[in-house]
């Protein structure tokens, strides 16, 4: 549950994050807004398949350890947590899965773009501009930076199942941006397909009680975060109202308005 809560928090922060001192690089013009567009292609008892289109990324620069580095941001996404490795953005959404079942995800690149001469900054866990003398020392992983291969290795990763408000969910973390530190090439899959197979047995974190009703505000958040939200059949609480009991005195009522 802690793992899923952390993922949920990262996604929510990504929705609220605002980037400064960076330039937008348009990748597609068929997506409204700046965050990735998700379209469910098909779903049944055995799989959920969806397509993601990324309209843009943000390129910038930061000073770290006395030198300039390139930075990249994916609106609506988050950054990896592997200290010292290239700070490559990822994109995570949740998937509702049935009880007793396990999942396996496949990633297929449909359209991509490659950027050259990118000197990508290593992950520090804190923004370089906010580092002070008491901050942790410079993190740099030479094993990753000296390897002639794409990082991250896996294009898609799924988490263990967890329970949230009575629903069994798993996080699907996608890595549409991958970086080769030796060739300094950044590969961006700006249109890709993810197929999540529901197969096998997994008895961890099965729901033990019926899902809890949710507010309309919470349901809107879940709709943004859960790929197969329409399959949940949420019990949404109606909007409430207030009954105010007071003396028949207009001055008292005016204070409350």
Short mmCIF file of C-alpha atoms in Angstrom, two decimals:
data_model
loop_
_atom_site.label_atom_id
_atom_site.label_comp_id
_atom_site.label_asym_id
_atom_site.label_seq_id
_atom_site.Cartn_x
_atom_site.Cartn_y
_atom_site.Cartn_z
CA UNK A 1 0.00 0.00 0.00
CA UNK A 2 2.87 2.39 0.76
CA UNK A 3 4.28 1.77 -2.71
CA UNK A 4 0.96 2.57 -4.41
CA UNK A 5 0.39 5.60 -2.18
CA UNK A 6 3.83 6.92 -3.16
CA UNK A 7 3.07 6.40 -6.84
CA UNK A 8 -0.33 8.08 -6.39
CA UNK A 9 1.38 11.07 -4.75
CA UNK A 10 3.98 11.34 -7.52
CA UNK A 11 1.27 11.36 -10.19
CA UNK A 12 -0.72 13.99 -8.31
CA UNK A 13 2.36 16.19 -7.89
CA UNK A 14 3.08 15.81 -11.60
CA UNK A 15 -0.36 17.22 -12.38
CA UNK A 16 0.38 20.26 -10.22
CA UNK A 17 4.03 20.80 -11.18
CA UNK A 18 5.02 23.87 -13.18
CA UNK A 19 8.30 24.01 -15.06
CA UNK A 20 10.36 27.19 -15.40
CA UNK A 21 13.44 28.14 -17.42
CA UNK A 22 12.85 25.44 -20.04
CA UNK A 23 11.88 25.33 -23.71
CA UNK A 24 9.06 23.21 -25.10
CA UNK A 25 9.87 20.82 -27.94
CA UNK A 26 6.70 19.91 -29.84
CA UNK A 27 6.47 16.24 -30.77
CA UNK A 28 2.87 16.00 -31.95
CA UNK A 29 0.08 18.36 -32.96
CA UNK A 30 -2.79 15.86 -32.65
CA UNK A 31 -2.97 16.13 -28.83
CA UNK A 32 -4.69 18.96 -27.00
CA UNK A 33 -2.88 20.31 -23.97
CA UNK A 34 0.64 19.47 -22.85
CA UNK A 35 0.19 16.20 -20.95
CA UNK A 36 0.17 12.75 -22.59
CA UNK A 37 -3.11 11.54 -24.07
CA UNK A 38 -4.28 8.02 -23.21
CA UNK A 39 -6.79 6.13 -25.33
CA UNK A 40 -8.00 2.65 -24.37
CA UNK A 41 -8.03 0.47 -27.49
CA UNK A 42 -9.57 -2.68 -26.07
CA UNK A 43 -10.18 -4.40 -22.77
CA UNK A 44 -11.65 -7.69 -21.67
CA UNK A 45 -11.14 -10.29 -18.96
CA UNK A 46 -7.67 -11.13 -20.28
CA UNK A 47 -6.07 -7.80 -21.21
CA UNK A 48 -6.17 -4.02 -21.24
CA UNK A 49 -4.55 -2.32 -24.23
CA UNK A 50 -4.08 1.42 -24.55
CA UNK A 51 -2.21 3.93 -26.69
CA UNK A 52 -0.30 6.95 -25.39
CA UNK A 53 0.59 10.06 -27.38
CA UNK A 54 3.05 12.61 -25.99
CA UNK A 55 2.59 16.15 -27.36
CA UNK A 56 5.80 17.71 -26.06
CA UNK A 57 8.80 17.58 -23.76
CA UNK A 58 10.67 20.39 -22.03
CA UNK A 59 14.40 20.82 -22.51
CA UNK A 60 16.48 22.94 -20.17
CA UNK A 61 19.86 23.35 -18.53
CA UNK A 62 21.07 23.17 -14.94
CA UNK A 63 24.40 23.82 -13.25
CA UNK A 64 25.58 20.90 -11.13
CA UNK A 65 29.02 20.15 -9.69
CA UNK A 66 30.51 23.16 -11.44
CA UNK A 67 29.30 22.38 -14.96
CA UNK A 68 26.26 22.65 -17.19
CA UNK A 69 23.97 19.68 -17.87
CA UNK A 70 20.94 19.13 -20.07
CA UNK A 71 17.60 18.44 -18.39
CA UNK A 72 14.39 16.98 -19.75
CA UNK A 73 10.87 17.08 -18.36
CA UNK A 74 7.72 15.27 -19.41
CA UNK A 75 4.61 17.28 -18.42
CA UNK A 76 2.34 15.02 -16.40
CA UNK A 77 5.25 12.66 -15.74
CA UNK A 78 7.87 12.24 -13.05
CA UNK A 79 11.60 11.58 -12.74
CA UNK A 80 13.36 8.39 -11.77
CA UNK A 81 14.67 7.84 -8.25
CA UNK A 82 17.93 6.03 -9.08
CA UNK A 83 20.52 8.45 -7.67
CA UNK A 84 23.49 9.06 -9.95
CA UNK A 85 21.79 7.61 -13.03
CA UNK A 86 20.56 9.81 -15.90
CA UNK A 87 17.48 11.79 -14.85
CA UNK A 88 15.06 10.37 -17.39
CA UNK A 89 11.35 11.19 -16.99
CA UNK A 90 8.76 8.44 -16.81
CA UNK A 91 4.99 8.28 -17.01
CA UNK A 92 2.90 6.29 -14.53
CA UNK A 93 -0.77 5.42 -14.42
CA UNK A 94 -2.80 2.98 -12.34
CA UNK A 95 -4.68 -0.06 -13.56
CA UNK A 96 -7.59 -1.77 -11.83
CA UNK A 97 -7.03 -5.53 -11.82
CA UNK A 98 -9.27 -8.42 -10.73
CA UNK A 99 -8.71 -10.40 -7.56
CA UNK A 100 -6.41 -13.45 -7.65
CA UNK A 101 -4.84 -12.41 -10.98
CA UNK A 102 -1.36 -11.24 -11.96
CA UNK A 103 -0.40 -8.94 -14.82
CA UNK A 104 2.32 -8.67 -17.46
CA UNK A 105 2.91 -5.57 -19.59
CA UNK A 106 4.28 -5.17 -23.12
CA UNK A 107 5.51 -1.91 -24.69
CA UNK A 108 5.44 -1.25 -28.44
CA UNK A 109 6.93 1.90 -29.99
CA UNK A 110 4.74 3.25 -32.79
CA UNK A 111 6.44 6.59 -33.49
CA UNK A 112 9.65 8.01 -32.06
CA UNK A 113 12.20 10.77 -32.33
CA UNK A 114 15.91 10.84 -31.49
CA UNK A 115 17.77 13.85 -30.10
CA UNK A 116 21.56 13.94 -30.36
CA UNK A 117 24.28 15.60 -28.27
CA UNK A 118 22.29 15.47 -25.04
CA UNK A 119 24.44 15.56 -21.90
CA UNK A 120 21.75 14.44 -19.47
CA UNK A 121 22.03 15.42 -15.82
CA UNK A 122 22.39 12.65 -13.19
CA UNK A 123 19.60 12.21 -10.67
CA UNK A 124 20.33 13.94 -7.35
CA UNK A 125 17.05 13.65 -5.49
CA UNK A 126 17.05 17.45 -5.10
CA UNK A 127 16.98 20.22 -7.68
CA UNK A 128 20.56 21.39 -8.43
CA UNK A 129 19.60 25.03 -7.85
CA UNK A 130 18.48 24.16 -4.31
CA UNK A 131 21.63 22.30 -3.31
CA UNK A 132 23.58 23.98 -0.51
CA UNK A 133 26.76 23.12 1.33
CA UNK A 134 24.88 20.89 3.75
CA UNK A 135 23.19 18.95 0.90
CA UNK A 136 24.29 15.40 0.05
CA UNK A 137 27.38 15.03 -2.11
CA UNK A 138 27.22 14.93 -5.90
CA UNK A 139 25.74 11.62 -7.07
CA UNK A 140 27.14 10.12 -10.26
CA UNK A 141 26.98 6.47 -11.34
CA UNK A 142 29.90 5.80 -13.75
CA UNK A 143 28.71 2.24 -14.35
CA UNK A 144 25.52 3.55 -15.97
CA UNK A 145 27.14 6.49 -17.77
CA UNK A 146 29.88 4.31 -19.29
CA UNK A 147 27.48 1.69 -20.67
CA UNK A 148 26.65 1.86 -24.38
CA UNK A 149 22.96 1.01 -24.00
CA UNK A 150 19.65 2.68 -23.36
CA UNK A 151 18.66 3.65 -19.84
CA UNK A 152 16.29 2.63 -18.34
CA UNK A 153 16.62 -0.92 -19.61
CA UNK A 154 12.93 -1.78 -19.37
CA UNK A 155 10.37 0.25 -21.30
CA UNK A 156 7.51 -0.64 -18.94
CA UNK A 157 7.34 -1.92 -15.36
CA UNK A 158 4.36 -2.97 -13.24
CA UNK A 159 4.11 -2.80 -9.45
CA UNK A 160 2.73 -5.30 -6.96
CA UNK A 161 -1.03 -5.04 -6.42
CA UNK A 162 -2.34 -2.77 -3.67
CA UNK A 163 -5.73 -1.78 -2.33
CA UNK A 164 -7.05 1.77 -2.59
CA UNK A 165 -10.60 2.53 -1.43
CA UNK A 166 -11.53 -1.09 -1.88
CA UNK A 167 -10.17 -1.41 -5.42
CA UNK A 168 -7.22 -3.62 -6.35
CA UNK A 169 -4.78 -1.51 -8.33
CA UNK A 170 -1.31 -1.82 -9.82
CA UNK A 171 0.97 0.94 -11.08
CA UNK A 172 2.14 0.78 -14.68
CA UNK A 173 5.31 2.85 -15.08
CA UNK A 174 6.24 3.60 -18.69
CA UNK A 175 9.64 4.82 -19.89
CA UNK A 176 8.94 6.47 -23.24
CA UNK A 177 12.16 8.48 -22.91
CA UNK A 178 15.41 6.47 -22.86
CA UNK A 179 18.98 7.70 -22.93
CA UNK A 180 22.29 6.29 -24.17
CA UNK A 181 24.99 8.12 -22.16
CA UNK A 182 27.84 6.95 -24.42
CA UNK A 183 26.34 8.13 -27.72
CA UNK A 184 24.47 10.96 -25.93
CA UNK A 185 21.31 10.09 -27.83
CA UNK A 186 17.86 10.57 -26.34
CA UNK A 187 15.13 8.37 -27.79
CA UNK A 188 11.56 9.59 -27.30
CA UNK A 189 8.64 7.28 -28.07
CA UNK A 190 5.97 9.95 -28.53
CA UNK A 191 3.37 7.40 -29.66
CA UNK A 192 3.33 3.92 -28.19
CA UNK A 193 1.06 1.06 -27.24
CA UNK A 194 0.95 -0.77 -23.92
CA UNK A 195 -0.72 -4.16 -23.62
CA UNK A 196 -1.31 -5.42 -20.09
CA UNK A 197 -2.05 -9.13 -20.00
CA UNK A 198 -4.15 -10.37 -17.09
CA UNK A 199 -2.92 -13.87 -16.51
CA UNK A 200 -1.69 -16.29 -13.88
CA UNK A 201 -2.43 -16.22 -10.17
CA UNK A 202 -1.54 -13.63 -7.57
CA UNK A 203 -3.39 -13.78 -4.26
CA UNK A 204 -1.68 -10.78 -2.68
CA UNK A 205 -3.81 -7.85 -1.55
CA UNK A 206 -7.19 -9.16 -2.55
CA UNK A 207 -10.10 -6.92 -1.44
CA UNK A 208 -11.75 -8.14 1.77
CA UNK A 209 -14.66 -5.70 1.72
CA UNK A 210 -16.78 -3.86 -0.80
CA UNK A 211 -15.35 -0.68 -2.36
CA UNK A 212 -16.06 2.51 -0.44
CA UNK A 213 -18.21 5.28 -1.93
CA UNK A 214 -16.18 8.20 -3.25
CA UNK A 215 -16.88 11.90 -3.62
CA UNK A 216 -17.20 13.53 -7.03
CA UNK A 217 -13.88 15.29 -6.49
CA UNK A 218 -12.12 12.03 -5.68
CA UNK A 219 -13.74 10.31 -8.65
CA UNK A 220 -12.35 12.99 -10.99
CA UNK A 221 -8.86 12.38 -9.61
CA UNK A 222 -9.26 8.63 -10.07
CA UNK A 223 -10.48 9.18 -13.63
CA UNK A 224 -7.23 10.98 -14.46
CA UNK A 225 -5.05 8.34 -12.84
CA UNK A 226 -6.69 4.98 -13.59
CA UNK A 227 -6.51 3.81 -17.20
CA UNK A 228 -9.57 1.55 -17.05
CA UNK A 229 -11.57 3.90 -14.83
CA UNK A 230 -14.77 3.32 -16.82
CA UNK A 231 -14.69 -0.34 -15.80
CA UNK A 232 -14.83 0.42 -12.04
CA UNK A 233 -18.54 1.24 -11.66
CA UNK A 234 -17.81 3.66 -8.81
CA UNK A 235 -20.37 4.42 -6.12
CA UNK A 236 -20.23 8.23 -6.17
CA UNK A 237 -21.70 10.20 -3.28
CA UNK A 238 -24.10 12.94 -4.38
CA UNK A 239 -23.14 16.52 -3.65
CA UNK A 240 -24.16 17.39 -0.09
CA UNK A 241 -25.85 20.50 1.26
CA UNK A 242 -25.88 22.41 4.56
CA UNK A 243 -28.80 23.04 6.91
CA UNK A 244 -28.15 26.12 9.03
CA UNK A 245 -30.34 26.59 12.11
CA UNK A 246 -30.26 30.02 13.76
CA UNK A 247 -32.47 32.76 15.14
CA UNK A 248 -34.76 34.64 12.79
CA UNK A 249 -32.28 37.50 12.54
CA UNK A 250 -30.98 38.70 9.17
CA UNK A 251 -27.78 40.08 10.74
CA UNK A 252 -26.82 36.59 11.95
CA UNK A 253 -27.48 35.06 8.54
CA UNK A 254 -25.49 37.74 6.70
CA UNK A 255 -22.36 36.78 8.64
CA UNK A 256 -22.59 33.28 7.19
CA UNK A 257 -23.01 34.41 3.57
#
